[in-house]
mmCIF file of C-alpha atoms and ligand atoms in Angstrom:
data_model
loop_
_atom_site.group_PDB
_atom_site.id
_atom_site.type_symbol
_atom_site.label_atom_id
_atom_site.label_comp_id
_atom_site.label_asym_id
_atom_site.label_seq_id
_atom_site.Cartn_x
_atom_site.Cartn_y
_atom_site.Cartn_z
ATOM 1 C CA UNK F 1 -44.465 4.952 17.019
ATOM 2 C CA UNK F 2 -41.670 7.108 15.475
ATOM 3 C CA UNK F 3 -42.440 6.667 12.037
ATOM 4 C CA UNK F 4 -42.910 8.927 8.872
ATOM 5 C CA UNK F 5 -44.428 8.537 5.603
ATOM 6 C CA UNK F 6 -41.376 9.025 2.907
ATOM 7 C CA UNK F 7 -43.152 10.552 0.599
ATOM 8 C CA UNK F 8 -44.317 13.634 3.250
ATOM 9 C CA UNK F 9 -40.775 13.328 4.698
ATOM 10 C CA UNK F 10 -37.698 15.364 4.176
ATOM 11 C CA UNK F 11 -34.350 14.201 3.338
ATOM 12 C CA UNK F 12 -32.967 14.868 6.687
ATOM 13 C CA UNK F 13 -31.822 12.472 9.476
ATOM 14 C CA UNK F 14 -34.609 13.441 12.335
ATOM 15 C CA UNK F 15 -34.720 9.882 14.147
ATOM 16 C CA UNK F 16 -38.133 9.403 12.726
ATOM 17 C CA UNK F 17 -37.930 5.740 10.222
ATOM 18 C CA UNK F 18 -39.472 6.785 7.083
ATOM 19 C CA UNK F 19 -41.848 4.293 5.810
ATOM 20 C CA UNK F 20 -41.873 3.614 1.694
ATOM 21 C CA UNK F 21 -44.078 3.171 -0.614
ATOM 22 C CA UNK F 22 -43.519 2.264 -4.756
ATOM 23 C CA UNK F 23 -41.320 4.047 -5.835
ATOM 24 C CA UNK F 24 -39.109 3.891 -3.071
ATOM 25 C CA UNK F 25 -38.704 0.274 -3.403
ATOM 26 C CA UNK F 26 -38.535 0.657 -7.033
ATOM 27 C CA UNK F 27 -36.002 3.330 -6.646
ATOM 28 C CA UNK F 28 -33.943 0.640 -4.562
ATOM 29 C CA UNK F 29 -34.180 -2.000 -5.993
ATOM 30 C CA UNK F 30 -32.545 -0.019 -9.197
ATOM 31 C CA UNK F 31 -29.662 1.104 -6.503
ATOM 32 C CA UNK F 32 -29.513 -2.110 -4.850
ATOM 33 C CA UNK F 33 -28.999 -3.825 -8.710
ATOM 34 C CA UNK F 34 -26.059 -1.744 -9.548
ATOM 35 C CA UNK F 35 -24.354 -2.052 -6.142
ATOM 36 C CA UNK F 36 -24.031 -5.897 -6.338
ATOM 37 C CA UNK F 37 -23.168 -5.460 -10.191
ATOM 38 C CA UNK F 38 -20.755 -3.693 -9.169
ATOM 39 C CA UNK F 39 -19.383 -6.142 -6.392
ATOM 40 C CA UNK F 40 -19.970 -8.752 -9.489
ATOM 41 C CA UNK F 41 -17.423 -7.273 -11.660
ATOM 42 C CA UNK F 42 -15.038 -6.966 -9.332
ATOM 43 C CA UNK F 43 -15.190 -10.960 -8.452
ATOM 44 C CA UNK F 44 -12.561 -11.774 -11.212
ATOM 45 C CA UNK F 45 -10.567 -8.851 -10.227
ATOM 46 C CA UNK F 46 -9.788 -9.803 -6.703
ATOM 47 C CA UNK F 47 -6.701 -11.975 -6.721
ATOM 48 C CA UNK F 48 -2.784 -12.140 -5.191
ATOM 49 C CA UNK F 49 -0.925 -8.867 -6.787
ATOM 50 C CA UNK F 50 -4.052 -6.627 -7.631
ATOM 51 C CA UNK F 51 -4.089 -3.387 -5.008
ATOM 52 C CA UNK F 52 -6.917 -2.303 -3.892
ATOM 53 C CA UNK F 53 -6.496 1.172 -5.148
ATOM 54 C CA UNK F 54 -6.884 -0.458 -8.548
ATOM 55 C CA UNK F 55 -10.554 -2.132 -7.664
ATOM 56 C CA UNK F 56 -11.544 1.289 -6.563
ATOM 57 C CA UNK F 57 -10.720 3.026 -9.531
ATOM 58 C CA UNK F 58 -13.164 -0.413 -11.308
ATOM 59 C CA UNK F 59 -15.939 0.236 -8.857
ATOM 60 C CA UNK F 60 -15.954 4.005 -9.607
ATOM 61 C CA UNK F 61 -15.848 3.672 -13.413
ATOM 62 C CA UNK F 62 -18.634 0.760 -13.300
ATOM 63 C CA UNK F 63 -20.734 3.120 -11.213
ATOM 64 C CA UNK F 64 -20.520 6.283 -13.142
ATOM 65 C CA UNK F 65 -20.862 4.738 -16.352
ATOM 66 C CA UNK F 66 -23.695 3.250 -15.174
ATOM 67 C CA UNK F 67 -25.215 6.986 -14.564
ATOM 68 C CA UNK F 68 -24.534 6.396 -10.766
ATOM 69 C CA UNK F 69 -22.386 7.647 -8.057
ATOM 70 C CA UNK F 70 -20.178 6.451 -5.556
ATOM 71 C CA UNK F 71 -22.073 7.677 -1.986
ATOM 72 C CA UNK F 72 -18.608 7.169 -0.221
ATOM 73 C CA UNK F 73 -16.902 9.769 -2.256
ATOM 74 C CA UNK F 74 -16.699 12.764 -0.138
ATOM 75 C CA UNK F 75 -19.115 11.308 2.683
ATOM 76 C CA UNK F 76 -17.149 12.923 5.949
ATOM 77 C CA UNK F 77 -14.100 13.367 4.318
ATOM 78 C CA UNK F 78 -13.910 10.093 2.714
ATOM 79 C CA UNK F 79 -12.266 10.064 -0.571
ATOM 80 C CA UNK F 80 -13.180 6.771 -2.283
ATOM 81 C CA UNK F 81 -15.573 4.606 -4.038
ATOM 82 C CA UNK F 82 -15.198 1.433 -2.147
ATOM 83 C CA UNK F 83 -14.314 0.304 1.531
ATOM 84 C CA UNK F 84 -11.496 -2.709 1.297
ATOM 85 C CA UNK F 85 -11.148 -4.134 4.856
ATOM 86 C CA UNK F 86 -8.558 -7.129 4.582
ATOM 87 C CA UNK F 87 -8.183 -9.761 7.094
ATOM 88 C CA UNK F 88 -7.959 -8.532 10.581
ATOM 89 C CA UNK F 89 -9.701 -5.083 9.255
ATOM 90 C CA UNK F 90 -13.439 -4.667 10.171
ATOM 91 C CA UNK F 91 -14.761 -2.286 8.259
ATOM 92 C CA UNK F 92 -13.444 0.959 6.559
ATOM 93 C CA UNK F 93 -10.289 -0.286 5.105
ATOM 94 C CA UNK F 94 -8.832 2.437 2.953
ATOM 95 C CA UNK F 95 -8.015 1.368 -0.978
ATOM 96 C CA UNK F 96 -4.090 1.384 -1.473
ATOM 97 C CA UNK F 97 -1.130 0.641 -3.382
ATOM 98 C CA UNK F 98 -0.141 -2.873 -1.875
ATOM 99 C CA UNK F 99 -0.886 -5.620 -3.540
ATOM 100 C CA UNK F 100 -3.437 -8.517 -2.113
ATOM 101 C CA UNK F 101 -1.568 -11.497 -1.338
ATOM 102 C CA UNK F 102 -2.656 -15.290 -1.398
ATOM 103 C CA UNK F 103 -4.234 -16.123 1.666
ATOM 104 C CA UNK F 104 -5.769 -13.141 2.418
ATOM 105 C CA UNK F 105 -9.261 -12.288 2.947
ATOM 106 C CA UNK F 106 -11.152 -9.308 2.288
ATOM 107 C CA UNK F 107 -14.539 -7.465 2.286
ATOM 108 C CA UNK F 108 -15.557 -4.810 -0.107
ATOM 109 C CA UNK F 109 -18.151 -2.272 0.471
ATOM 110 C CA UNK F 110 -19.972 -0.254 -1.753
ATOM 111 C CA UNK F 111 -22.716 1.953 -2.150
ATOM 112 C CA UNK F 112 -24.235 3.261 -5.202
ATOM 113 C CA UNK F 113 -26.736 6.239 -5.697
ATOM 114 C CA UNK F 114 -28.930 6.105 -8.230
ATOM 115 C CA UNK F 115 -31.523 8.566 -8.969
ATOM 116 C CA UNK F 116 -31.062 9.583 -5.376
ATOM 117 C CA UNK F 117 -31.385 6.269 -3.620
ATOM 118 C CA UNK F 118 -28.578 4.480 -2.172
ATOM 119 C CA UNK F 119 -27.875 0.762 -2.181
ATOM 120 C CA UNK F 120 -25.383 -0.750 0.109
ATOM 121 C CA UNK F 121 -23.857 -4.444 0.442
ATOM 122 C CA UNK F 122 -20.891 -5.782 0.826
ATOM 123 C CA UNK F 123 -19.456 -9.197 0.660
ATOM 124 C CA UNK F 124 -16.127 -11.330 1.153
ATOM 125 C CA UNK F 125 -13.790 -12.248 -1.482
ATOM 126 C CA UNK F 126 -10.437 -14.861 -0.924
ATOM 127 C CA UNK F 127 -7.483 -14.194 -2.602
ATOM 128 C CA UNK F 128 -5.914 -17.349 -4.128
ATOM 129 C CA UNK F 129 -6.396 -20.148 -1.455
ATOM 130 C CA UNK F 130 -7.329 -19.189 1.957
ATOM 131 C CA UNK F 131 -7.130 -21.626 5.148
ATOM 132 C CA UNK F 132 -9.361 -23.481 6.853
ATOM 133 C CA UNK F 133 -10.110 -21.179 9.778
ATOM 134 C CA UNK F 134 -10.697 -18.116 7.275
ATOM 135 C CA UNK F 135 -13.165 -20.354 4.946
ATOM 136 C CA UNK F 136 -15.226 -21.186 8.366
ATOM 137 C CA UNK F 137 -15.307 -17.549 9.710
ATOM 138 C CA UNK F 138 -16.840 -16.197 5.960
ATOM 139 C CA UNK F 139 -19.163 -19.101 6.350
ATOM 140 C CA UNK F 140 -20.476 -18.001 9.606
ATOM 141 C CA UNK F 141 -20.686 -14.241 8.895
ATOM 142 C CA UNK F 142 -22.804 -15.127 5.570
ATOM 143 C CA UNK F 143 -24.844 -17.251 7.742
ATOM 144 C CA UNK F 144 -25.328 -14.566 10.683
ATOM 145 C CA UNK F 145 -26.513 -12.313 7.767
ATOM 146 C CA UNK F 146 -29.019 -14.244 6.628
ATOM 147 C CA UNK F 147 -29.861 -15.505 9.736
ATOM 148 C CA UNK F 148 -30.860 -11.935 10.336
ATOM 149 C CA UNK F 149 -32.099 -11.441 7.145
ATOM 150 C CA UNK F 150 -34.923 -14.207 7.868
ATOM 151 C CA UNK F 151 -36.254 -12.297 11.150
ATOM 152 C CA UNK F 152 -37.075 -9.514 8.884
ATOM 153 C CA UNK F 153 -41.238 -9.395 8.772
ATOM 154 C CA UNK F 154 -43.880 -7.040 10.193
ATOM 155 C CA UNK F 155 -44.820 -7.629 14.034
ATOM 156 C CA UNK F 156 -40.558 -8.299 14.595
ATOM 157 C CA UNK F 157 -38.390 -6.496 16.341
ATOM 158 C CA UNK F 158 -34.680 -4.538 15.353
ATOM 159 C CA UNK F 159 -34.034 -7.205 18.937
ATOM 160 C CA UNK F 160 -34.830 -10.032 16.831
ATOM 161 C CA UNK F 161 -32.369 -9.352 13.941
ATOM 162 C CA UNK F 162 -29.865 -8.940 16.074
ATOM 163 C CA UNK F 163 -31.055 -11.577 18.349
ATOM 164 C CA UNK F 164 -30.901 -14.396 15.000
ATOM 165 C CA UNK F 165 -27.027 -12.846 14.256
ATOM 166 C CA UNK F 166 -25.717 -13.182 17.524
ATOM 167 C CA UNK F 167 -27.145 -16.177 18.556
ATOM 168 C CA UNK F 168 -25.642 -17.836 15.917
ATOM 169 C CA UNK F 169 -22.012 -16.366 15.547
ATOM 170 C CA UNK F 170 -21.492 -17.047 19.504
ATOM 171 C CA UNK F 171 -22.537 -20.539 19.044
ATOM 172 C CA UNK F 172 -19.946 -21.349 16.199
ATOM 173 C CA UNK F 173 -17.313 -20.048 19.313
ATOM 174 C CA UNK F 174 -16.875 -16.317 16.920
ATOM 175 C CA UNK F 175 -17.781 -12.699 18.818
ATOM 176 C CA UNK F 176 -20.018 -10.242 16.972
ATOM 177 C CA UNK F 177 -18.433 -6.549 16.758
ATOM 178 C CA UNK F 178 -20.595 -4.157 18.883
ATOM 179 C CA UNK F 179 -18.789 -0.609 17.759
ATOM 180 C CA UNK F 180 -20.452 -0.838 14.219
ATOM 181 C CA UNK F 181 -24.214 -1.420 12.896
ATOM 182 C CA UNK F 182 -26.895 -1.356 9.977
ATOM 183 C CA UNK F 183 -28.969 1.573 9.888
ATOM 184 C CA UNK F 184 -31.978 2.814 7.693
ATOM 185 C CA UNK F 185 -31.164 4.683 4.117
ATOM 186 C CA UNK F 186 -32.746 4.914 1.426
ATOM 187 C CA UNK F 187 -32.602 9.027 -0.170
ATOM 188 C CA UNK F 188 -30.525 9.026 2.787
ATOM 189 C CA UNK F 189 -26.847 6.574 2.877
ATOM 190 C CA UNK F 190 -27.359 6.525 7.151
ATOM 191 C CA UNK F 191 -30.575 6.734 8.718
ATOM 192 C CA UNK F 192 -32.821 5.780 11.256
ATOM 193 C CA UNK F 193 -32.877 2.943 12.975
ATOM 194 C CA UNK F 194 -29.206 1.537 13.783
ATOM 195 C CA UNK F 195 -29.803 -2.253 13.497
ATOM 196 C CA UNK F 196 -27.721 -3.509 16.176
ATOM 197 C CA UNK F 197 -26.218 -6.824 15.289
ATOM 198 C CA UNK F 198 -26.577 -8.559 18.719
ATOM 199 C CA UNK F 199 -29.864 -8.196 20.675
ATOM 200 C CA UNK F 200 -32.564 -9.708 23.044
ATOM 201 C CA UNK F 201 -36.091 -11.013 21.263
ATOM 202 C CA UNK F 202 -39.088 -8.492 21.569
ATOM 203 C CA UNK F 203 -36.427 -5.767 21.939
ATOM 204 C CA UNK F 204 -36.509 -1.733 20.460
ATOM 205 C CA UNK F 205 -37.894 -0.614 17.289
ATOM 206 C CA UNK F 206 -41.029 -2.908 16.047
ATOM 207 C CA UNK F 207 -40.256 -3.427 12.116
ATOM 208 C CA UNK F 208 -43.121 -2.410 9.557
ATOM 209 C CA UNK F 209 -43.583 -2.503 6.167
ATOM 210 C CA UNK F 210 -41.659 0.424 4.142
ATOM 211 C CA UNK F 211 -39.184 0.170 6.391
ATOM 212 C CA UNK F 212 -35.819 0.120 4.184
ATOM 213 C CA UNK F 213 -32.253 -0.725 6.060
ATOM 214 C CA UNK F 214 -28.964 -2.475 6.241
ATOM 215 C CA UNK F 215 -27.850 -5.485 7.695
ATOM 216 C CA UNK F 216 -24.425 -5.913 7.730
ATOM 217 C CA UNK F 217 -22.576 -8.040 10.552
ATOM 218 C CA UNK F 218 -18.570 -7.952 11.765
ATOM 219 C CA UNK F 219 -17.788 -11.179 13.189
ATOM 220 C CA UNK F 220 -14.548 -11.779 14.339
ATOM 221 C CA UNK F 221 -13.142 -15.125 15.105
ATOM 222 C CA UNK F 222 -11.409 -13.877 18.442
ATOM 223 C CA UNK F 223 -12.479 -10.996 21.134
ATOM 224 C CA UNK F 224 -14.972 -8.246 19.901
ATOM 225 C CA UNK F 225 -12.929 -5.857 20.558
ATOM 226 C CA UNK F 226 -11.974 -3.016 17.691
ATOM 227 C CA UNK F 227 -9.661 0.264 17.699
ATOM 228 C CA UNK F 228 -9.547 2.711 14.536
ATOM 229 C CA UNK F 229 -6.168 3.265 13.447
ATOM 230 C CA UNK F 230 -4.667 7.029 13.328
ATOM 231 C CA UNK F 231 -6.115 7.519 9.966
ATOM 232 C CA UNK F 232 -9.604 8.097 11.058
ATOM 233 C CA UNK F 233 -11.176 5.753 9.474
ATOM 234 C CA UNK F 234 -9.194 1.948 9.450
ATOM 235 C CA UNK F 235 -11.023 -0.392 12.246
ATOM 236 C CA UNK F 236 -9.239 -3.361 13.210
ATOM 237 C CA UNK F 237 -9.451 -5.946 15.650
ATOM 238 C CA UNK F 238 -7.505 -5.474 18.922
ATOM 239 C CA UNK F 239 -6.038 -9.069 19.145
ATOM 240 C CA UNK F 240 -5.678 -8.845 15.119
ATOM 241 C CA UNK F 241 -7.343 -12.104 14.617
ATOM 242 C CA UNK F 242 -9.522 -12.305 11.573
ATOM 243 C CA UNK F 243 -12.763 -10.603 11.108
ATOM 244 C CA UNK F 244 -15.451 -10.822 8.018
ATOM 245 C CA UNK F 245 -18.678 -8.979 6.601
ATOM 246 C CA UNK F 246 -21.433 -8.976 4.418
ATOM 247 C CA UNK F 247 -24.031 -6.327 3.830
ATOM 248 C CA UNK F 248 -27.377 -6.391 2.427
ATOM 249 C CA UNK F 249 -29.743 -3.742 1.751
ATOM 250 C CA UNK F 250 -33.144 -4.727 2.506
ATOM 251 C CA UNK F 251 -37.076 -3.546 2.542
ATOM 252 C CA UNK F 252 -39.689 -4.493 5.139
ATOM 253 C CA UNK F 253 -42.617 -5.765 2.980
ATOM 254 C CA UNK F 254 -46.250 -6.552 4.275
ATOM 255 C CA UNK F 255 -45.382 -10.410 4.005
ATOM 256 C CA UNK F 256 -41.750 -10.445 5.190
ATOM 257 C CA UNK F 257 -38.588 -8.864 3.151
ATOM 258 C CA UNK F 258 -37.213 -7.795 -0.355
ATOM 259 C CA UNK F 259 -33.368 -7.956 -0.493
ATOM 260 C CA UNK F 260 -32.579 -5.254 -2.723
ATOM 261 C CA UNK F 261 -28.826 -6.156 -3.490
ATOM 262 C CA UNK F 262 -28.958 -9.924 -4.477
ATOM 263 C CA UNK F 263 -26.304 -10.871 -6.453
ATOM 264 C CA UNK F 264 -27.246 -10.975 -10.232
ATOM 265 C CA UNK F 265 -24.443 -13.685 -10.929
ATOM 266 C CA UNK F 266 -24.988 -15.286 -7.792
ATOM 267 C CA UNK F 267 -21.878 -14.434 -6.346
ATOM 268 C CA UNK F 268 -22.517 -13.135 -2.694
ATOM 269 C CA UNK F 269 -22.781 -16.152 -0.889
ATOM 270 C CA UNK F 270 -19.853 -18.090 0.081
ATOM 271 C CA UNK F 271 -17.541 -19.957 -1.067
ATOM 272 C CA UNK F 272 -16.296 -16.566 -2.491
ATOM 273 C CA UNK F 273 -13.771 -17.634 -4.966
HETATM 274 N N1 LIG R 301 -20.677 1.424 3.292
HETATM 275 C C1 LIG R 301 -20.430 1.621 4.696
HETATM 276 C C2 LIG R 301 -21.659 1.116 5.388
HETATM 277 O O1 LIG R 301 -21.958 -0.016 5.218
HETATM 278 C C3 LIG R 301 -20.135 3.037 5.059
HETATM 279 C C4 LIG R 301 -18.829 3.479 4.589
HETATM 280 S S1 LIG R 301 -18.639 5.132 4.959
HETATM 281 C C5 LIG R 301 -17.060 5.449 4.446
HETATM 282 O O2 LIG R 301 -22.412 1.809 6.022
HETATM 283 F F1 LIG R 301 -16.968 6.731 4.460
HETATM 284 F F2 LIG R 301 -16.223 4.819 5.224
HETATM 285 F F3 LIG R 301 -16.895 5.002 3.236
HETATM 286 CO CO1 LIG R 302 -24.064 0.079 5.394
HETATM 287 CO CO1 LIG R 303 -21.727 -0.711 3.238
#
């Protein structure tokens, strides 16, 4: 197939999946550490009257006194450390002055580059007390990702992850986001392949060990539909009913899957607050 040996490979995005070896997945796993450190720290941070401008400025302190860098600073254009998508945002929220508010929602991305590799996750936080219908939707999404996550082995396909996520959201009644999807990185933040997040078994690229990418669903509780705002960058659901997202990065070992980005304090999973 269309694959590469990383180590022969260079840094460029050519549609070939590079395939890792060691020190790639040593490499990520360092990148992977810091990035959910990083969403660690700022656990206590989200709550009602914090802005978001003020967790980015956290995130890109952690990260650089940690020897890192944020990869979102000055990727296309983009001029922060941390993606905060609240409530009806999908992805690509931009960090601001207004304060979160109880009730609200929201997912924050990040991706850290150490020593040249990038790690990549992102997970939900509530804000205060959130309802019922909010609580269910995180639940879901966390679920679809590791629903996913668990299709990851040698001999699957990119059809099957996508496949486990959709399968699932559209039977708890929620719609999976089609605009957005996970893609490969590793020295490089987007790579080969895009990991679509819906799918038929048996379908595209045939995962193999070395393999390093994202998986990081949008579900929203109403229609799939998304529009980004003037901006350039804000996505947000058309019928502005809530959406949620988490993000691992992952590896394709001989055996199954490494998740590079677990939690250290245990914090990704749900119930978030
Ligand atoms: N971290 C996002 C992802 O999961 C990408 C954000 S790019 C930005 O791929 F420029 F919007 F920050
Ligand atoms: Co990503
Ligand atoms: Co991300």
């Amino acid at each position: 197939m269309n694959h590469v040996d990383a180590m022969e490979a260079p840094a460029v995005r050519d549609g070939q999946i590079k395939l890792h070896g060691r020190e790639g997945f040593e490499g990520m796993r360092k990148a992977g550490r810091l990035a959910a450190e990083c969403l660690d720290m700022l656990f206590e941070r989200v709550r009602p009257g914090a802005t978001t401008q003020e967790l980015d400025k956290a995130a890109f302190e952690f990260i650089t006194d940690h020897g890192a860098l944020p990869a979102t600073l000055g990727y296309r254009g983009y001029r922060h450390s941390l993606c905060t998508s609240i409530n009806h945002v999908v992805c690509h929220g931009i960090p601001g002055p207004k304060p979160l508010r109880d009730g609200d929602i929201v997912n924050i991305d990040v991706t850290a580059i150490v020593d040249g590799w990038h790690g990549d996750t992102s997970r939900m936080y509530a804000v205060g007390t959130i309802n019922r219908r909010a609580e269910r939707l995180i639940n879901v999404t966390y679920e679809a990702l590791m629903r996913g996550i668990a299709a990851v082995r040698p001999g699957n396909t990119v059809g099957d992850i996508g496949h486990a996520i959709q399968t699932h959201a559209e039977g708890e009644r929620c719609s999976v986001v089609r605009d957005f999807c996970g893609h490969g990185l590793g020295r490089l933040f987007h790579d080969a392949p895009n990991i679509l997040h819906f799918g038929r078994p048996g379908d595209g690229e045939g995962l193999c060990p070395g393999m390093f990418f994202t998986i990081e669903p949008m579900i929203n509780l109403g229609k799939p539909g998304v529009k980004v705002l003037s901006d350039g960058w804000t996505a947000v659901t058309r019928d502005r009913m809530l959406t949620a997202q988490f993000e691992h990065s992952i590896g394709v070992t001989e055996t199954g899957h490494e998740i590079f980005t677990t939690s250290p304090q245990g914090l990704h999973r749900p119930p978030c607050s």
